[in-house]
GROMACS .gro file of C-alpha atoms in nm:
model
  312
    1MET     CA    1  -7.430   1.354  -2.283
    2LEU     CA    2  -7.462   0.973  -2.312
    3PHE     CA    3  -7.792   0.973  -2.481
    4PRO     CA    4  -7.700   1.164  -2.807
    5LEU     CA    5  -7.396   0.939  -2.862
    6ILE     CA    6  -7.627   0.629  -2.817
    7VAL     CA    7  -7.866   0.780  -3.086
    8VAL     CA    8  -7.585   0.864  -3.315
    9GLY     CA    9  -7.449   0.478  -3.283
   10PHE     CA   10  -7.793   0.339  -3.360
   11TRP     CA   11  -7.806   0.543  -3.656
   12LEU     CA   12  -7.471   0.470  -3.785
   13GLY     CA   13  -7.531   0.100  -3.735
   14GLY     CA   14  -7.897   0.119  -3.905
   15CYS     CA   15  -7.743   0.277  -4.201
   16PHE     CA   16  -7.461   0.019  -4.213
   17LEU     CA   17  -7.681  -0.263  -4.188
   18ILE     CA   18  -7.936  -0.131  -4.435
   19SER     CA   19  -7.664  -0.065  -4.695
   20CYS     CA   20  -7.513  -0.416  -4.670
   21MET     CA   21  -7.867  -0.549  -4.799
   22GLY     CA   22  -7.742  -0.457  -5.156
   23TRP     CA   23  -7.693  -0.090  -5.182
   24ARG     CA   24  -7.333  -0.102  -5.073
   25TRP     CA   25  -7.219  -0.359  -5.350
   26PHE     CA   26  -7.390  -0.156  -5.634
   27ALA     CA   27  -7.227   0.162  -5.509
   28ARG     CA   28  -6.861  -0.016  -5.517
   29LYS     CA   29  -6.936  -0.167  -5.876
   30TYR     CA   30  -7.075   0.132  -6.034
   31PRO     CA   31  -6.894   0.437  -5.864
   32THR     CA   32  -6.983   0.778  -5.993
   33GLY     CA   33  -6.634   0.913  -5.938
   34ASP     CA   34  -6.613   1.301  -5.925
   35ARG     CA   35  -6.976   1.295  -6.040
   36GLY     CA   36  -7.092   1.175  -5.709
   37ARG     CA   37  -7.082   1.506  -5.568
   38MET     CA   38  -7.266   1.647  -5.873
   39GLN     CA   39  -7.626   1.515  -5.941
   40PRO     CA   40  -7.672   1.483  -6.319
   41GLU     CA   41  -7.901   1.703  -6.508
   42GLY     CA   42  -8.261   1.587  -6.539
   43THR     CA   43  -8.580   1.550  -6.326
   44VAL     CA   44  -8.532   1.428  -5.981
   45HIS     CA   45  -8.802   1.159  -5.894
   46LEU     CA   46  -8.895   1.038  -5.559
   47VAL     CA   47  -8.919   0.629  -5.600
   48PRO     CA   48  -9.212   0.495  -5.408
   49SER     CA   49  -9.039   0.172  -5.350
   50VAL     CA   50  -8.679   0.028  -5.407
   51LYS     CA   51  -8.619  -0.331  -5.313
   52PHE     CA   52  -8.255  -0.505  -5.302
   53GLU     CA   53  -8.247  -0.877  -5.276
   54PHE     CA   54  -8.553  -0.968  -5.047
   55VAL     CA   55  -8.475  -0.736  -4.732
   56GLY     CA   56  -8.334  -0.433  -4.843
   57SER     CA   57  -8.637  -0.218  -4.885
   58TYR     CA   58  -8.635   0.169  -4.939
   59ARG     CA   59  -8.997   0.336  -4.909
   60ASN     CA   60  -9.017   0.713  -5.052
   61SER     CA   61  -8.641   0.763  -4.928
   62VAL     CA   62  -8.461   0.711  -5.269
   63ARG     CA   63  -8.423   0.978  -5.552
   64ALA     CA   64  -8.356   0.872  -5.929
   65VAL     CA   65  -8.268   1.067  -6.225
   66ILE     CA   66  -8.316   0.890  -6.573
   67THR     CA   67  -8.021   0.972  -6.804
   68LYS     CA   68  -7.904   0.848  -7.139
   69GLU     CA   69  -7.634   0.632  -6.945
   70GLY     CA   70  -7.853   0.455  -6.700
   71ILE     CA   71  -8.066   0.553  -6.363
   72TYR     CA   72  -7.885   0.750  -6.113
   73PHE     CA   73  -7.963   0.656  -5.758
   74SER     CA   74  -7.901   0.861  -5.452
   75VAL     CA   75  -8.045   0.896  -5.090
   76PRO     CA   76  -8.124   1.229  -4.886
   77PHE     CA   77  -7.852   1.351  -4.627
   78MET     CA   78  -7.992   1.159  -4.342
   79LEU     CA   79  -7.908   0.843  -4.498
   80ARG     CA   80  -7.606   0.942  -4.697
   81VAL     CA   81  -7.378   0.745  -4.470
   82PHE     CA   82  -7.253   0.421  -4.633
   83HIS     CA   83  -7.503   0.506  -4.909
   84ALA     CA   84  -7.275   0.642  -5.193
   85PRO     CA   85  -7.479   0.736  -5.515
   86PHE     CA   86  -7.413   0.512  -5.813
   87LEU     CA   87  -7.539   0.505  -6.171
   88LEU     CA   88  -7.685   0.178  -6.301
   89PRO     CA   89  -7.621   0.107  -6.649
   90TRP     CA   90  -7.916   0.020  -6.902
   91THR     CA   91  -7.764  -0.321  -6.961
   92SER     CA   92  -7.861  -0.421  -6.637
   93VAL     CA   93  -8.230  -0.369  -6.686
   94ARG     CA   94  -8.387  -0.701  -6.794
   95ARG     CA   95  -8.758  -0.633  -6.818
   96ILE     CA   96  -9.035  -0.401  -6.724
   97ARG     CA   97  -9.382  -0.539  -6.617
   98LYS     CA   98  -9.723  -0.459  -6.466
   99LYS     CA   99  -9.790  -0.462  -6.102
  100ALA     CA  100 -10.000  -0.755  -5.972
  101GLY     CA  101 -10.268  -0.737  -5.687
  102PHE     CA  102 -10.360  -0.414  -5.549
  103LYS     CA  103 -10.265  -0.098  -5.769
  104GLN     CA  104 -10.205   0.229  -5.609
  105ARG     CA  105 -10.331   0.528  -5.801
  106GLY     CA  106 -10.058   0.618  -6.059
  107LYS     CA  107  -9.797   0.311  -5.969
  108ARG     CA  108  -9.849   0.021  -6.209
  109LEU     CA  109  -9.505  -0.073  -6.357
  110ILE     CA  110  -9.213  -0.231  -6.182
  111VAL     CA  111  -8.878  -0.248  -6.328
  112GLU     CA  112  -8.674  -0.559  -6.269
  113VAL     CA  113  -8.275  -0.529  -6.244
  114GLU     CA  114  -8.088  -0.852  -6.276
  115ASP     CA  115  -7.709  -0.808  -6.215
  116GLU     CA  116  -7.403  -0.987  -6.053
  117GLU     CA  117  -7.453  -0.812  -5.762
  118GLY     CA  118  -7.819  -0.926  -5.711
  119PRO     CA  119  -8.164  -0.819  -5.834
  120ILE     CA  120  -8.354  -0.470  -5.782
  121ARG     CA  121  -8.728  -0.407  -5.803
  122LEU     CA  122  -8.804  -0.058  -5.865
  123LEU     CA  123  -9.187   0.061  -5.865
  124LEU     CA  124  -9.239   0.347  -6.097
  125SER     CA  125  -9.461   0.646  -6.037
  126LYS     CA  126  -9.665   0.790  -6.305
  127GLU     CA  127  -9.424   1.083  -6.379
  128MET     CA  128  -9.110   0.860  -6.344
  129GLU     CA  129  -9.281   0.607  -6.590
  130GLU     CA  130  -9.300   0.874  -6.874
  131ASP     CA  131  -8.958   0.971  -6.808
  132PHE     CA  132  -8.838   0.613  -6.799
  133LEU     CA  133  -8.997   0.505  -7.134
  134LYS     CA  134  -8.826   0.801  -7.326
  135TYR     CA  135  -8.470   0.615  -7.277
  136TYR     CA  136  -8.548   0.252  -7.216
  137TRP     CA  137  -8.587   0.038  -7.503
  138PRO     CA  138  -8.589  -0.356  -7.480
  139GLN     CA  139  -8.314  -0.522  -7.648
  140LYS     CA  140  -8.456  -0.794  -7.895
  141PRO     CA  141  -8.226  -1.032  -8.051
  142LYS     CA  142  -8.197  -0.965  -8.446
  143PRO     CA  143  -8.144  -1.261  -8.676
  144ILE     CA  144  -7.817  -1.280  -8.863
  145ALA     CA  145  -7.879  -1.205  -9.233
  146ARG     CA  146  -7.693  -1.462  -9.447
  147ARG     CA  147  -7.637  -1.471  -9.809
  148ALA     CA  148  -7.730  -1.790 -10.029
  149PHE     CA  149  -7.408  -1.765 -10.210
  150PRO     CA  150  -7.078  -1.583 -10.067
  151LYS     CA  151  -7.016  -1.281 -10.292
  152ASP     CA  152  -6.647  -1.421 -10.364
  153GLN     CA  153  -6.732  -1.757 -10.457
  154PRO     CA  154  -6.914  -1.862 -10.790
  155GLN     CA  155  -7.229  -2.034 -10.806
  156GLU     CA  156  -7.227  -2.398 -10.830
  157ASN     CA  157  -7.414  -2.648 -11.044
  158PRO     CA  158  -7.592  -2.961 -10.951
  159GLU     CA  159  -7.266  -3.148 -11.056
  160GLY     CA  160  -7.052  -2.961 -10.809
  161GLU     CA  161  -6.842  -2.764 -11.042
  162SER     CA  162  -6.827  -2.387 -11.083
  163VAL     CA  163  -7.003  -2.225 -11.390
  164GLY     CA  164  -6.942  -1.857 -11.484
  165ALA     CA  165  -6.905  -1.676 -11.818
  166THR     CA  166  -6.857  -1.306 -11.913
  167VAL     CA  167  -6.959  -1.204 -12.263
  168GLY     CA  168  -6.874  -0.871 -12.433
  169VAL     CA  169  -7.005  -0.728 -12.753
  170ALA     CA  170  -6.813  -0.485 -12.967
  171GLU     CA  171  -6.862  -0.346 -13.316
  172SER     CA  172  -6.544  -0.327 -13.541
  173ALA     CA  173  -6.447  -0.001 -13.723
  174ASN     CA  174  -6.529  -0.121 -14.075
  175GLU     CA  175  -6.870  -0.255 -13.961
  176ASN     CA  176  -6.935   0.094 -13.824
  177GLU     CA  177  -6.839   0.248 -14.149
  178ASN     CA  178  -7.040  -0.014 -14.366
  179LYS     CA  179  -7.332  -0.030 -14.128
  180ASN     CA  180  -7.557   0.181 -14.334
  181ALA     CA  181  -7.452   0.039 -14.660
  182ASN     CA  182  -7.493  -0.322 -14.560
  183PRO     CA  183  -7.751  -0.379 -14.276
  184GLY     CA  184  -7.698  -0.741 -14.263
  185ALA     CA  185  -7.316  -0.703 -14.164
  186GLY     CA  186  -7.205  -0.919 -13.889
  187ILE     CA  187  -7.083  -0.821 -13.536
  188ASP     CA  188  -6.747  -0.959 -13.357
  189ALA     CA  189  -6.845  -1.079 -13.042
  190GLU     CA  190  -6.553  -1.151 -12.765
  191VAL     CA  191  -6.663  -1.438 -12.560
  192GLU     CA  192  -6.470  -1.458 -12.238
  193VAL     CA  193  -6.518  -1.788 -12.066
  194ASN     CA  194  -6.380  -1.785 -11.720
  195THR     CA  195  -6.446  -2.168 -11.612
  196ILE     CA  196  -6.566  -2.431 -11.855
  197PRO     CA  197  -6.773  -2.716 -11.689
  198ALA     CA  198  -6.624  -3.039 -11.781
  199THR     CA  199  -6.955  -3.215 -11.740
  200TYR     CA  200  -7.108  -2.979 -12.022
  201PRO     CA  201  -6.902  -2.981 -12.329
  202SER     CA  202  -7.205  -2.975 -12.561
  203LEU     CA  203  -7.278  -2.614 -12.455
  204PHE     CA  204  -6.970  -2.479 -12.662
  205THR     CA  205  -7.072  -2.616 -12.974
  206ILE     CA  206  -6.948  -2.353 -13.198
  207VAL     CA  207  -6.721  -2.507 -13.437
  208GLY     CA  208  -6.568  -2.172 -13.554
  209MET     CA  209  -6.446  -2.068 -13.191
  210GLY     CA  210  -6.064  -1.983 -13.193
  211MET     CA  211  -5.911  -2.087 -12.861
  212GLN     CA  212  -5.617  -1.978 -12.697
  213ALA     CA  213  -5.526  -2.147 -12.376
  214GLY     CA  214  -5.362  -1.976 -12.091
  215GLY     CA  215  -5.429  -1.590 -12.171
  216SER     CA  216  -5.093  -1.504 -11.999
  217SER     CA  217  -4.979  -1.297 -12.316
  218GLY     CA  218  -5.328  -1.131 -12.346
  219ALA     CA  219  -5.322  -1.164 -12.719
  220LYS     CA  220  -5.673  -1.230 -12.900
  221ALA     CA  221  -5.729  -1.476 -13.182
  222PRO     CA  222  -5.792  -1.346 -13.522
  223PRO     CA  223  -6.173  -1.348 -13.641
  224VAL     CA  224  -6.267  -1.663 -13.808
  225SER     CA  225  -6.596  -1.743 -14.001
  226VAL     CA  226  -6.846  -1.991 -13.871
  227GLY     CA  227  -6.804  -2.334 -13.965
  228ALA     CA  228  -6.427  -2.330 -14.030
  229PRO     CA  229  -6.223  -2.574 -13.824
  230VAL     CA  230  -5.987  -2.426 -13.577
  231PRO     CA  231  -5.679  -2.636 -13.474
  232VAL     CA  232  -5.615  -2.609 -13.088
  233SER     CA  233  -5.246  -2.623 -13.024
  234ALA     CA  234  -5.261  -2.665 -12.663
  235PRO     CA  235  -5.515  -2.875 -12.441
  236VAL     CA  236  -5.754  -2.663 -12.249
  237SER     CA  237  -5.787  -2.733 -11.854
  238VAL     CA  238  -6.080  -2.704 -11.693
  239GLY     CA  239  -6.094  -2.356 -11.503
  240ALA     CA  240  -5.846  -2.176 -11.740
  241PRO     CA  241  -5.948  -1.870 -11.890
  242VAL     CA  242  -6.024  -1.908 -12.269
  243TYR     CA  243  -6.037  -1.620 -12.510
  244ALA     CA  244  -6.240  -1.641 -12.859
  245LYS     CA  245  -6.326  -1.409 -13.123
  246VAL     CA  246  -6.603  -1.544 -13.344
  247ASN     CA  247  -6.782  -1.371 -13.647
  248VAL     CA  248  -7.141  -1.430 -13.575
  249SER     CA  249  -7.286  -1.273 -13.898
  250ALA     CA  250  -7.398  -1.607 -14.042
  251PRO     CA  251  -7.705  -1.744 -13.876
  252ILE     CA  252  -7.647  -2.036 -13.669
  253PRO     CA  253  -7.921  -2.304 -13.727
  254ALA     CA  254  -8.108  -2.421 -13.421
  255ALA     CA  255  -8.107  -2.758 -13.309
  256ALA     CA  256  -8.398  -2.947 -13.438
  257PRO     CA  257  -8.642  -3.069 -13.184
  258PRO     CA  258  -8.662  -3.446 -13.116
  259PRO     CA  259  -8.922  -3.622 -13.328
  260MET     CA  260  -9.250  -3.677 -13.127
  261PRO     CA  261  -9.339  -4.068 -13.110
  262VAL     CA  262  -9.609  -4.176 -13.309
  263PRO     CA  263  -9.853  -4.386 -13.122
  264ALA     CA  264  -9.942  -4.734 -13.239
  265PRO     CA  265 -10.286  -4.772 -13.396
  266VAL     CA  266 -10.538  -4.893 -13.186
  267PRO     CA  267 -10.748  -5.181 -13.335
  268ALA     CA  268 -11.104  -5.120 -13.377
  269PRO     CA  269 -11.344  -5.349 -13.172
  270ALA     CA  270 -11.510  -5.619 -13.383
  271PRO     CA  271 -11.881  -5.531 -13.452
  272ALA     CA  272 -12.144  -5.723 -13.250
  273PRO     CA  273 -12.334  -5.983 -13.435
  274GLU     CA  274 -12.680  -5.880 -13.568
  275PRO     CA  275 -12.972  -6.039 -13.374
  276THR     CA  276 -13.159  -6.295 -13.579
  277VAL     CA  277 -13.528  -6.418 -13.553
  278SER     CA  278 -13.638  -6.761 -13.664
  279PHE     CA  279 -13.986  -6.866 -13.713
  280TYR     CA  280 -14.169  -7.148 -13.886
  281VAL     CA  281 -14.309  -7.094 -14.251
  282PRO     CA  282 -14.510  -7.392 -14.370
  283LYS     CA  283 -14.419  -7.487 -14.698
  284THR     CA  284 -14.685  -7.460 -14.968
  285VAL     CA  285 -14.711  -7.661 -15.282
  286PRO     CA  286 -14.809  -7.469 -15.623
  287VAL     CA  287 -15.118  -7.573 -15.799
  288THR     CA  288 -15.140  -7.560 -16.163
  289VAL     CA  289 -15.442  -7.603 -16.401
  290PRO     CA  290 -15.350  -7.964 -16.508
  291MET     CA  291 -15.312  -8.067 -16.149
  292LEU     CA  292 -15.636  -7.882 -16.062
  293ALA     CA  293 -15.814  -8.089 -16.350
  294THR     CA  294 -15.676  -8.415 -16.234
  295ILE     CA  295 -15.798  -8.353 -15.876
  296THR     CA  296 -16.137  -8.246 -15.994
  297ALA     CA  297 -16.170  -8.580 -16.226
  298THR     CA  298 -16.056  -8.780 -15.903
  299VAL     CA  299 -16.295  -8.623 -15.683
  300ALA     CA  300 -16.566  -8.674 -15.942
  301ALA     CA  301 -16.479  -9.039 -16.015
  302ALA     CA  302 -16.481  -9.106 -15.649
  303SER     CA  303 -16.830  -8.949 -15.587
  304ALA     CA  304 -16.976  -9.153 -15.891
  305THR     CA  305 -16.831  -9.452 -15.730
  306LEU     CA  306 -16.989  -9.401 -15.395
  307MET     CA  307 -17.325  -9.314 -15.545
  308ALA     CA  308 -17.339  -9.629 -15.750
  309GLU     CA  309 -17.288  -9.869 -15.472
  310PRO     CA  310 -17.601  -9.993 -15.325
  311ARG     CA  311 -17.728  -9.899 -14.983
  312SER     CA  312 -17.728 -10.191 -14.736
   0.00000   0.00000   0.00000
């Protein structure tokens, strides 16, 4: 009678000690409630190896069912004491990696779980691997999309002031009637300027624009012709809406482009001096006929004188 009690005592003590290695804490944190007595639908896989912490190891004794909510763990009836089933959510699964070292046939992937209750390493079989990859998708951080300019804020110019304008064009009734008779008839353009930048007053150089500050009454200024001066009764502040109705039938001359600078004339380089060659030319004396006769007579006289002198 004592031996069966000792065996039962050892069995209960062993189940309690093994559960304290990690299973018990996961079963407390992720209880299945009423579903603990009913296994969820799905294929039941026999896990080759499950390791809690560093010492709580289960080999071919844990059953797992892969569901959309997570991984359902349970054990056979012989180890059910102190081993309540639990459903591990997918948020606790951190990574999946290939098994290093000697690889058994059909067992190559290891699932690593990181939770507040401790780590779990789960070795997947080939059948369990296919079922596992149907539901597990690694969560990758997505970059937050940001707009260059918020939708409810106007764009700013380099001077730091808001710029925005809305332009609407509408044809009057008289112009519609006379459109065929007078093709060159003008079009009344309603220009609604939401904000006038203070640093760009030259952009609004249309002299014939009728201005009405404020805009609370909603009345529009009568159409005026281009070139007619329009008095402004109230000062227009920057940012106040301004309404104007301008007849733009007459062409507005475009601003003449600035004159191009004329480059200064470049003086031509001085010509190089021509090379000169100097050589000696002997001076000759022209001989005339009288001079030749004189020379001949002189030579003849000298010869006669020499011939007449006696020889010694």
